[in-house]
PDB file of C-alpha atoms in Angstrom:
ATOM      1  CA  UNK A   1     -10.166  -5.583  19.917  1.00 53.00           C
ATOM      2  CA  UNK A   2     -14.200  -5.148  18.985  1.00 51.00           C
ATOM      3  CA  UNK A   3     -15.437  -5.873  15.924  1.00 50.00           C
ATOM      4  CA  UNK A   4     -17.290  -2.723  16.978  1.00 46.00           C
ATOM      5  CA  UNK A   5     -14.236  -1.141  17.195  1.00 62.00           C
ATOM      6  CA  UNK A   6     -12.337  -2.111  13.652  1.00 64.00           C
ATOM      7  CA  UNK A   7     -16.133  -0.864  12.018  1.00 79.00           C
ATOM      8  CA  UNK A   8     -14.814   2.604  14.154  1.00 86.00           C
ATOM      9  CA  UNK A   9     -11.716   3.386  13.017  1.00 91.00           C
ATOM     10  CA  UNK A  10     -12.306   1.613   9.248  1.00 91.00           C
ATOM     11  CA  UNK A  11     -15.413   4.621   9.164  1.00 92.00           C
ATOM     12  CA  UNK A  12     -12.753   6.934  10.609  1.00 96.00           C
ATOM     13  CA  UNK A  13      -9.878   6.386   7.811  1.00 96.00           C
ATOM     14  CA  UNK A  14     -12.615   6.346   4.945  1.00 95.00           C
ATOM     15  CA  UNK A  15     -13.365  10.060   6.388  1.00 97.00           C
ATOM     16  CA  UNK A  16      -9.407  10.250   6.057  1.00 97.00           C
ATOM     17  CA  UNK A  17      -8.937   9.329   2.965  1.00 97.00           C
ATOM     18  CA  UNK A  18     -12.049  11.938   2.193  1.00 97.00           C
ATOM     19  CA  UNK A  19     -10.094  14.585   3.738  1.00 97.00           C
ATOM     20  CA  UNK A  20      -6.820  13.624   1.991  1.00 96.00           C
ATOM     21  CA  UNK A  21      -8.739  14.039  -1.519  1.00 96.00           C
ATOM     22  CA  UNK A  22     -10.127  17.595  -0.645  1.00 95.00           C
ATOM     23  CA  UNK A  23      -6.602  18.140  -0.211  1.00 94.00           C
ATOM     24  CA  UNK A  24      -4.958  16.193  -3.480  1.00 94.00           C
ATOM     25  CA  UNK A  25      -7.516  16.304  -6.443  1.00 94.00           C
ATOM     26  CA  UNK A  26      -7.204  20.443  -7.033  1.00 91.00           C
ATOM     27  CA  UNK A  27      -3.434  19.737  -7.345  1.00 87.00           C
ATOM     28  CA  UNK A  28      -3.607  16.781  -9.967  1.00 91.00           C
ATOM     29  CA  UNK A  29      -2.634  17.395 -13.544  1.00 89.00           C
ATOM     30  CA  UNK A  30      -1.606  21.380 -12.182  1.00 84.00           C
ATOM     31  CA  UNK A  31       1.621  21.770 -13.469  1.00 73.00           C
ATOM     32  CA  UNK A  32       2.218  22.033  -9.168  1.00 69.00           C
ATOM     33  CA  UNK A  33       5.973  22.676  -8.958  1.00 63.00           C
ATOM     34  CA  UNK A  34       8.104  19.655  -7.284  1.00 65.00           C
ATOM     35  CA  UNK A  35      10.551  20.120  -4.642  1.00 67.00           C
ATOM     36  CA  UNK A  36      13.398  16.720  -3.691  1.00 62.00           C
ATOM     37  CA  UNK A  37      13.605  15.739  -0.779  1.00 61.00           C
ATOM     38  CA  UNK A  38      17.396  14.167  -1.624  1.00 56.00           C
ATOM     39  CA  UNK A  39      20.630  15.714  -2.264  1.00 56.00           C
ATOM     40  CA  UNK A  40      21.992  12.832  -4.597  1.00 54.00           C
ATOM     41  CA  UNK A  41      19.316  11.191  -6.789  1.00 58.00           C
ATOM     42  CA  UNK A  42      15.465  11.996  -7.090  1.00 51.00           C
ATOM     43  CA  UNK A  43      12.992  11.335  -4.066  1.00 53.00           C
ATOM     44  CA  UNK A  44      10.365  14.151  -5.398  1.00 58.00           C
ATOM     45  CA  UNK A  45       7.938  15.981  -3.049  1.00 69.00           C
ATOM     46  CA  UNK A  46       4.625  17.786  -3.770  1.00 78.00           C
ATOM     47  CA  UNK A  47       2.551  20.598  -2.358  1.00 84.00           C
ATOM     48  CA  UNK A  48      -0.395  17.728  -2.492  1.00 86.00           C
ATOM     49  CA  UNK A  49       1.421  15.563  -1.053  1.00 87.00           C
ATOM     50  CA  UNK A  50       2.524  18.078   2.234  1.00 90.00           C
ATOM     51  CA  UNK A  51      -1.073  19.118   2.300  1.00 92.00           C
ATOM     52  CA  UNK A  52      -2.832  15.591   2.968  1.00 94.00           C
ATOM     53  CA  UNK A  53      -1.091  14.448   5.404  1.00 95.00           C
ATOM     54  CA  UNK A  54      -1.239  17.654   7.429  1.00 96.00           C
ATOM     55  CA  UNK A  55      -5.217  17.517   6.291  1.00 97.00           C
ATOM     56  CA  UNK A  56      -5.173  13.678   8.166  1.00 97.00           C
ATOM     57  CA  UNK A  57      -2.519  14.189  11.052  1.00 97.00           C
ATOM     58  CA  UNK A  58      -5.622  16.860  12.211  1.00 97.00           C
ATOM     59  CA  UNK A  59      -8.607  14.729  12.283  1.00 97.00           C
ATOM     60  CA  UNK A  60      -6.688  11.836  13.839  1.00 97.00           C
ATOM     61  CA  UNK A  61      -4.701  14.236  16.532  1.00 96.00           C
ATOM     62  CA  UNK A  62      -8.715  15.778  17.040  1.00 96.00           C
ATOM     63  CA  UNK A  63     -10.262  12.187  17.971  1.00 95.00           C
ATOM     64  CA  UNK A  64      -7.538  10.351  18.887  1.00 95.00           C
ATOM     65  CA  UNK A  65      -4.761  12.602  20.230  1.00 96.00           C
ATOM     66  CA  UNK A  66      -3.583   9.213  22.658  1.00 97.00           C
ATOM     67  CA  UNK A  67      -3.032   7.005  19.027  1.00 96.00           C
ATOM     68  CA  UNK A  68       0.155   7.440  17.609  1.00 97.00           C
ATOM     69  CA  UNK A  69       1.142   9.375  13.773  1.00 98.00           C
ATOM     70  CA  UNK A  70       4.042   7.367  11.451  1.00 97.00           C
ATOM     71  CA  UNK A  71       4.332   9.980   8.022  1.00 94.00           C
ATOM     72  CA  UNK A  72       6.128   9.717   5.475  1.00 89.00           C
ATOM     73  CA  UNK A  73       6.292  13.582   5.122  1.00 89.00           C
ATOM     74  CA  UNK A  74       6.275  15.411   8.647  1.00 92.00           C
ATOM     75  CA  UNK A  75       7.588  12.087  10.887  1.00 88.00           C
ATOM     76  CA  UNK A  76       6.557  10.286  13.806  1.00 93.00           C
ATOM     77  CA  UNK A  77       3.903  10.892  16.975  1.00 95.00           C
ATOM     78  CA  UNK A  78       4.457   8.591  19.591  1.00 95.00           C
ATOM     79  CA  UNK A  79       1.369   6.769  21.088  1.00 95.00           C
ATOM     80  CA  UNK A  80       0.534   7.566  24.224  1.00 94.00           C
ATOM     81  CA  UNK A  81      -2.795   4.613  23.815  1.00 89.00           C
ATOM     82  CA  UNK A  82      -1.985   1.336  25.944  1.00 91.00           C
ATOM     83  CA  UNK A  83      -2.055  -0.765  22.839  1.00 90.00           C
ATOM     84  CA  UNK A  84       0.757   1.408  21.173  1.00 93.00           C
ATOM     85  CA  UNK A  85      -2.188   2.428  18.274  1.00 96.00           C
ATOM     86  CA  UNK A  86      -0.311   4.492  15.972  1.00 97.00           C
ATOM     87  CA  UNK A  87      -1.804   6.043  12.247  1.00 98.00           C
ATOM     88  CA  UNK A  88       0.379   5.270   9.329  1.00 98.00           C
ATOM     89  CA  UNK A  89       0.349   7.016   6.237  1.00 98.00           C
ATOM     90  CA  UNK A  90       1.537   7.581   3.311  1.00 96.00           C
ATOM     91  CA  UNK A  91      -0.083  10.623   1.904  1.00 95.00           C
ATOM     92  CA  UNK A  92       0.069   9.456  -2.164  1.00 93.00           C
ATOM     93  CA  UNK A  93       1.970   7.168  -2.437  1.00 94.00           C
ATOM     94  CA  UNK A  94       3.431   7.441  -6.387  1.00 91.00           C
ATOM     95  CA  UNK A  95       4.662  10.220  -6.283  1.00 87.00           C
ATOM     96  CA  UNK A  96       6.492   9.896  -9.638  1.00 87.00           C
ATOM     97  CA  UNK A  97       3.420   8.856 -11.480  1.00 91.00           C
ATOM     98  CA  UNK A  98       1.111  12.087  -9.989  1.00 89.00           C
ATOM     99  CA  UNK A  99       3.824  14.452 -12.050  1.00 87.00           C
ATOM    100  CA  UNK A 100       3.476  12.194 -14.587  1.00 87.00           C
ATOM    101  CA  UNK A 101      -0.283  12.454 -14.651  1.00 92.00           C
ATOM    102  CA  UNK A 102      -0.557   8.516 -14.139  1.00 93.00           C
ATOM    103  CA  UNK A 103      -3.467   7.549 -11.836  1.00 93.00           C
ATOM    104  CA  UNK A 104      -1.867   5.094  -9.683  1.00 93.00           C
ATOM    105  CA  UNK A 105      -0.556   6.962  -7.001  1.00 95.00           C
ATOM    106  CA  UNK A 106      -2.745   6.176  -3.931  1.00 97.00           C
ATOM    107  CA  UNK A 107      -3.122   7.537  -0.428  1.00 97.00           C
ATOM    108  CA  UNK A 108      -2.328   5.096   1.932  1.00 98.00           C
ATOM    109  CA  UNK A 109      -3.985   4.484   5.558  1.00 98.00           C
ATOM    110  CA  UNK A 110      -3.061   2.693   7.239  1.00 97.00           C
ATOM    111  CA  UNK A 111      -3.580   1.570  11.624  1.00 97.00           C
ATOM    112  CA  UNK A 112      -1.267  -0.628  13.613  1.00 96.00           C
ATOM    113  CA  UNK A 113      -0.590  -1.699  17.094  1.00 94.00           C
ATOM    114  CA  UNK A 114       2.391  -2.635  18.607  1.00 92.00           C
ATOM    115  CA  UNK A 115       3.089  -6.021  16.689  1.00 92.00           C
ATOM    116  CA  UNK A 116       0.925  -5.737  13.457  1.00 93.00           C
ATOM    117  CA  UNK A 117      -0.800  -3.999  11.027  1.00 95.00           C
ATOM    118  CA  UNK A 118      -4.891  -3.902  12.132  1.00 94.00           C
ATOM    119  CA  UNK A 119      -6.649  -2.090   9.119  1.00 95.00           C
ATOM    120  CA  UNK A 120      -5.974  -0.244   6.118  1.00 97.00           C
ATOM    121  CA  UNK A 121      -7.594   1.794   3.538  1.00 97.00           C
ATOM    122  CA  UNK A 122      -5.553   2.935   0.021  1.00 98.00           C
ATOM    123  CA  UNK A 123      -7.367   5.340  -1.812  1.00 97.00           C
ATOM    124  CA  UNK A 124      -7.434   6.860  -5.227  1.00 97.00           C
ATOM    125  CA  UNK A 125      -9.080   9.747  -5.523  1.00 96.00           C
ATOM    126  CA  UNK A 126      -9.194  10.932  -9.109  1.00 96.00           C
ATOM    127  CA  UNK A 127     -10.753   7.298  -9.860  1.00 96.00           C
ATOM    128  CA  UNK A 128     -13.225   7.328  -6.891  1.00 96.00           C
ATOM    129  CA  UNK A 129     -11.839   3.494  -5.600  1.00 97.00           C
ATOM    130  CA  UNK A 130     -11.219   2.416  -2.229  1.00 97.00           C
ATOM    131  CA  UNK A 131     -10.011  -0.313  -1.097  1.00 98.00           C
ATOM    132  CA  UNK A 132     -10.391  -1.682   2.636  1.00 97.00           C
ATOM    133  CA  UNK A 133     -10.220  -3.823   5.307  1.00 95.00           C
ATOM    134  CA  UNK A 134     -10.535  -4.044   9.582  1.00 81.00           C
ATOM    135  CA  UNK A 135     -11.737  -7.459  10.778  1.00 78.00           C
ATOM    136  CA  UNK A 136     -14.311  -8.440   8.683  1.00 82.00           C
ATOM    137  CA  UNK A 137     -12.776  -9.211   5.643  1.00 92.00           C
ATOM    138  CA  UNK A 138     -11.801  -6.548   2.736  1.00 96.00           C
ATOM    139  CA  UNK A 139     -13.696  -4.653   0.623  1.00 96.00           C
ATOM    140  CA  UNK A 140     -13.890  -2.203  -2.883  1.00 97.00           C
ATOM    141  CA  UNK A 141     -15.658   0.631  -2.931  1.00 96.00           C
ATOM    142  CA  UNK A 142     -16.247   2.376  -6.847  1.00 96.00           C
ATOM    143  CA  UNK A 143     -17.690   5.560  -7.200  1.00 94.00           C
ATOM    144  CA  UNK A 144     -20.550   4.857  -6.936  1.00 95.00           C
ATOM    145  CA  UNK A 145     -20.689   3.780  -3.606  1.00 94.00           C
ATOM    146  CA  UNK A 146     -21.010   0.056  -4.872  1.00 96.00           C
ATOM    147  CA  UNK A 147     -19.307  -2.262  -2.127  1.00 95.00           C
ATOM    148  CA  UNK A 148     -17.735  -5.809  -3.313  1.00 96.00           C
ATOM    149  CA  UNK A 149     -15.543  -7.965  -1.186  1.00 97.00           C
ATOM    150  CA  UNK A 150     -12.977  -8.733  -2.375  1.00 98.00           C
ATOM    151  CA  UNK A 151     -10.640 -12.050  -2.953  1.00 97.00           C
ATOM    152  CA  UNK A 152      -7.179 -13.185  -4.369  1.00 98.00           C
ATOM    153  CA  UNK A 153      -7.438 -15.849  -7.002  1.00 93.00           C
ATOM    154  CA  UNK A 154      -5.015 -18.251  -6.047  1.00 85.00           C
ATOM    155  CA  UNK A 155      -2.837 -19.379  -8.992  1.00 77.00           C
ATOM    156  CA  UNK A 156      -1.972 -23.136  -9.938  1.00 77.00           C
ATOM    157  CA  UNK A 157       2.023 -22.590 -10.595  1.00 92.00           C
ATOM    158  CA  UNK A 158       4.484 -19.575 -10.691  1.00 96.00           C
ATOM    159  CA  UNK A 159       4.177 -20.825 -14.959  1.00 96.00           C
ATOM    160  CA  UNK A 160       0.622 -19.413 -14.619  1.00 96.00           C
ATOM    161  CA  UNK A 161       0.960 -16.486 -12.588  1.00 97.00           C
ATOM    162  CA  UNK A 162       0.863 -12.651 -13.977  1.00 97.00           C
ATOM    163  CA  UNK A 163       3.777 -10.514 -11.675  1.00 98.00           C
ATOM    164  CA  UNK A 164       4.294  -7.067 -11.095  1.00 98.00           C
ATOM    165  CA  UNK A 165       6.327  -4.492  -9.763  1.00 98.00           C
ATOM    166  CA  UNK A 166       6.332  -0.825  -9.826  1.00 96.00           C
ATOM    167  CA  UNK A 167      10.224  -1.089 -11.725  1.00 95.00           C
ATOM    168  CA  UNK A 168      12.523  -3.897 -12.400  1.00 96.00           C
ATOM    169  CA  UNK A 169      15.535  -1.201 -11.515  1.00 95.00           C
ATOM    170  CA  UNK A 170      14.635  -2.116  -8.659  1.00 95.00           C
ATOM    171  CA  UNK A 171      16.113  -5.544  -8.719  1.00 96.00           C
ATOM    172  CA  UNK A 172      19.966  -5.021  -8.238  1.00 94.00           C
ATOM    173  CA  UNK A 173      22.403  -7.284  -6.340  1.00 94.00           C
ATOM    174  CA  UNK A 174      21.652 -10.504  -5.065  1.00 94.00           C
ATOM    175  CA  UNK A 175      17.638  -9.582  -5.948  1.00 96.00           C
ATOM    176  CA  UNK A 176      18.436  -8.860  -9.816  1.00 96.00           C
ATOM    177  CA  UNK A 177      20.043 -12.893 -10.729  1.00 96.00           C
ATOM    178  CA  UNK A 178      16.105 -14.356  -9.292  1.00 96.00           C
ATOM    179  CA  UNK A 179      14.179 -11.506 -10.353  1.00 97.00           C
ATOM    180  CA  UNK A 180      15.139 -11.838 -13.808  1.00 97.00           C
ATOM    181  CA  UNK A 181      14.269 -16.127 -13.303  1.00 96.00           C
ATOM    182  CA  UNK A 182      10.991 -15.460 -12.081  1.00 97.00           C
ATOM    183  CA  UNK A 183      10.500 -12.811 -14.744  1.00 97.00           C
ATOM    184  CA  UNK A 184      11.228 -15.353 -17.362  1.00 97.00           C
ATOM    185  CA  UNK A 185       8.559 -18.191 -15.481  1.00 97.00           C
ATOM    186  CA  UNK A 186       5.367 -16.786 -15.450  1.00 97.00           C
ATOM    187  CA  UNK A 187       3.074 -16.350 -17.536  1.00 96.00           C
ATOM    188  CA  UNK A 188       3.103 -12.247 -17.897  1.00 97.00           C
ATOM    189  CA  UNK A 189       5.528  -9.639 -16.154  1.00 97.00           C
ATOM    190  CA  UNK A 190       3.899  -5.753 -15.880  1.00 97.00           C
ATOM    191  CA  UNK A 191       5.581  -2.987 -14.230  1.00 97.00           C
ATOM    192  CA  UNK A 192       4.843   0.843 -12.821  1.00 93.00           C
ATOM    193  CA  UNK A 193       1.695   0.925 -10.365  1.00 91.00           C
ATOM    194  CA  UNK A 194       3.729   0.961  -7.178  1.00 94.00           C
ATOM    195  CA  UNK A 195       0.167   0.614  -4.580  1.00 97.00           C
ATOM    196  CA  UNK A 196      -2.058  -0.367  -6.748  1.00 97.00           C
ATOM    197  CA  UNK A 197      -0.604  -3.250  -7.152  1.00 98.00           C
ATOM    198  CA  UNK A 198      -1.438  -4.582  -4.690  1.00 98.00           C
ATOM    199  CA  UNK A 199      -4.769  -4.062  -4.119  1.00 98.00           C
ATOM    200  CA  UNK A 200      -5.075  -5.351  -7.223  1.00 98.00           C
ATOM    201  CA  UNK A 201      -4.011  -8.735  -6.040  1.00 98.00           C
ATOM    202  CA  UNK A 202      -6.136  -8.223  -3.556  1.00 98.00           C
ATOM    203  CA  UNK A 203      -8.740  -8.075  -6.052  1.00 98.00           C
ATOM    204  CA  UNK A 204      -8.032 -10.817  -7.672  1.00 97.00           C
ATOM    205  CA  UNK A 205      -6.428  -9.211 -11.068  1.00 97.00           C
ATOM    206  CA  UNK A 206      -2.728  -9.931 -10.423  1.00 97.00           C
ATOM    207  CA  UNK A 207      -0.713 -13.108  -8.644  1.00 98.00           C
ATOM    208  CA  UNK A 208       2.766 -12.175  -7.316  1.00 98.00           C
ATOM    209  CA  UNK A 209       3.795  -8.282  -6.551  1.00 98.00           C
ATOM    210  CA  UNK A 210       7.011  -7.734  -5.282  1.00 98.00           C
ATOM    211  CA  UNK A 211       9.171  -4.387  -5.129  1.00 98.00           C
ATOM    212  CA  UNK A 212      11.984  -3.731  -3.068  1.00 97.00           C
ATOM    213  CA  UNK A 213      12.595  -1.138  -0.212  1.00 96.00           C
ATOM    214  CA  UNK A 214       9.335   0.070   1.219  1.00 97.00           C
ATOM    215  CA  UNK A 215       8.930   2.153   4.137  1.00 96.00           C
ATOM    216  CA  UNK A 216       6.725   1.366   7.345  1.00 97.00           C
ATOM    217  CA  UNK A 217       4.401   4.165   5.762  1.00 96.00           C
ATOM    218  CA  UNK A 218       4.026   2.135   1.978  1.00 97.00           C
ATOM    219  CA  UNK A 219       2.492  -1.140   2.991  1.00 98.00           C
ATOM    220  CA  UNK A 220       1.340  -1.428   6.222  1.00 98.00           C
ATOM    221  CA  UNK A 221      -1.948  -0.102   5.039  1.00 98.00           C
ATOM    222  CA  UNK A 222      -1.934  -2.960   2.066  1.00 98.00           C
ATOM    223  CA  UNK A 223      -1.390  -6.049   4.906  1.00 98.00           C
ATOM    224  CA  UNK A 224      -5.260  -6.359   6.045  1.00 97.00           C
ATOM    225  CA  UNK A 225      -6.297  -5.701   2.471  1.00 98.00           C
ATOM    226  CA  UNK A 226      -3.816  -8.227   1.353  1.00 98.00           C
ATOM    227  CA  UNK A 227      -4.540 -10.966   4.471  1.00 97.00           C
ATOM    228  CA  UNK A 228      -8.212 -10.291   4.417  1.00 97.00           C
ATOM    229  CA  UNK A 229      -8.752 -10.898   1.038  1.00 97.00           C
ATOM    230  CA  UNK A 230      -6.609 -14.657   1.157  1.00 97.00           C
ATOM    231  CA  UNK A 231      -3.024 -13.003   0.021  1.00 97.00           C
ATOM    232  CA  UNK A 232       0.171 -13.260   1.878  1.00 98.00           C
ATOM    233  CA  UNK A 233       2.119 -10.981   2.026  1.00 98.00           C
ATOM    234  CA  UNK A 234       5.493 -10.326   4.279  1.00 98.00           C
ATOM    235  CA  UNK A 235       9.027  -9.539   3.692  1.00 97.00           C
ATOM    236  CA  UNK A 236      11.240 -12.046   1.241  1.00 97.00           C
ATOM    237  CA  UNK A 237      13.197 -13.828   4.216  1.00 94.00           C
ATOM    238  CA  UNK A 238       9.275 -14.424   5.820  1.00 94.00           C
ATOM    239  CA  UNK A 239       9.269 -11.611   7.995  1.00 95.00           C
ATOM    240  CA  UNK A 240       5.766  -9.604   8.771  1.00 96.00           C
ATOM    241  CA  UNK A 241       5.706  -6.195   6.509  1.00 97.00           C
ATOM    242  CA  UNK A 242       3.754  -4.039   7.665  1.00 96.00           C
ATOM    243  CA  UNK A 243       7.250  -2.314   9.024  1.00 95.00           C
ATOM    244  CA  UNK A 244       8.848  -2.537   5.301  1.00 96.00           C
ATOM    245  CA  UNK A 245      11.495  -4.297   3.329  1.00 97.00           C
ATOM    246  CA  UNK A 246      11.972  -5.980   0.323  1.00 97.00           C
ATOM    247  CA  UNK A 247       7.941  -6.844   0.316  1.00 98.00           C
ATOM    248  CA  UNK A 248       6.306  -9.923  -1.549  1.00 98.00           C
ATOM    249  CA  UNK A 249       2.347 -10.612  -2.108  1.00 98.00           C
ATOM    250  CA  UNK A 250       1.194 -13.569  -3.477  1.00 98.00           C
ATOM    251  CA  UNK A 251      -2.111 -14.978  -4.275  1.00 97.00           C
ATOM    252  CA  UNK A 252      -1.656 -18.213  -2.295  1.00 96.00           C
ATOM    253  CA  UNK A 253       0.864 -19.605   0.419  1.00 96.00           C
ATOM    254  CA  UNK A 254       1.817 -22.422  -2.559  1.00 96.00           C
ATOM    255  CA  UNK A 255       3.000 -19.486  -4.631  1.00 97.00           C
ATOM    256  CA  UNK A 256       4.395 -16.933  -1.830  1.00 97.00           C
ATOM    257  CA  UNK A 257       6.578 -20.210  -0.186  1.00 96.00           C
ATOM    258  CA  UNK A 258       7.824 -20.793  -4.457  1.00 96.00           C
ATOM    259  CA  UNK A 259       8.869 -17.071  -4.879  1.00 97.00           C
ATOM    260  CA  UNK A 260      10.507 -16.614  -1.506  1.00 96.00           C
ATOM    261  CA  UNK A 261      12.118 -19.657  -2.208  1.00 96.00           C
ATOM    262  CA  UNK A 262      13.768 -18.668  -5.814  1.00 95.00           C
ATOM    263  CA  UNK A 263      14.864 -15.471  -3.973  1.00 95.00           C
ATOM    264  CA  UNK A 264      16.445 -17.407  -1.132  1.00 90.00           C
ATOM    265  CA  UNK A 265      18.707 -19.495  -3.522  1.00 59.00           C
ATOM    266  CA  UNK A 266      19.066 -17.658  -6.714  1.00 47.00           C
ATOM    267  CA  UNK A 267      19.763 -20.426  -9.793  1.00 47.00           C
TER     268      UNK A 267
END
């Protein structure tokens, strides 16, 4: 894919984010009703999730009818594009945070070919932030329109690192013991944040993020943002991250390897 194409797709992903913002913001902190997608447990969805995905899908269908779409709320449309280009959408990543009125949810917009994530945009509508990447580095745009290049902050060791995850409750079974070992060794551990944590790793504020059990729409948009800021992101067993799984991102290859080794060989 040429740099011009990358640039076009990034501009379009920012347009998609703006359409999602317009659908979501009137409903944020509005007391809207919440539906549960599961018969057992709690998997919330709101009218804002559905409206924002519908808005993005309509724009993609109009601009790139040959592209595929994979969305959390409305499923998959197969690509007829020869490269298999597919938009991977999570209209509100962090619906629980959204319901609680916390401004840590994000709209995730990824573009994948048949083998990898090639461009991504993560939008926080309430704070007016965009994190995006598509071939020429990772960038942060604030609500004033000012753009700064993202760069990770490599930590020299696990003991000097800041580790974050959405919730400690995610680390059950075989992940529990290495999780507690990692948590006991790092300089600081904090929880809560969903996709926003991965963006802050790309921005140099966090050194390690682990979120088990992610779907493709939870992570595809974030992979280019992390990698093009100099970070490493895979599954805990070293596989490509863009299709989901137990995901680990780190600010350096050395730190990434050390964390993966901890989870591969629990002490």
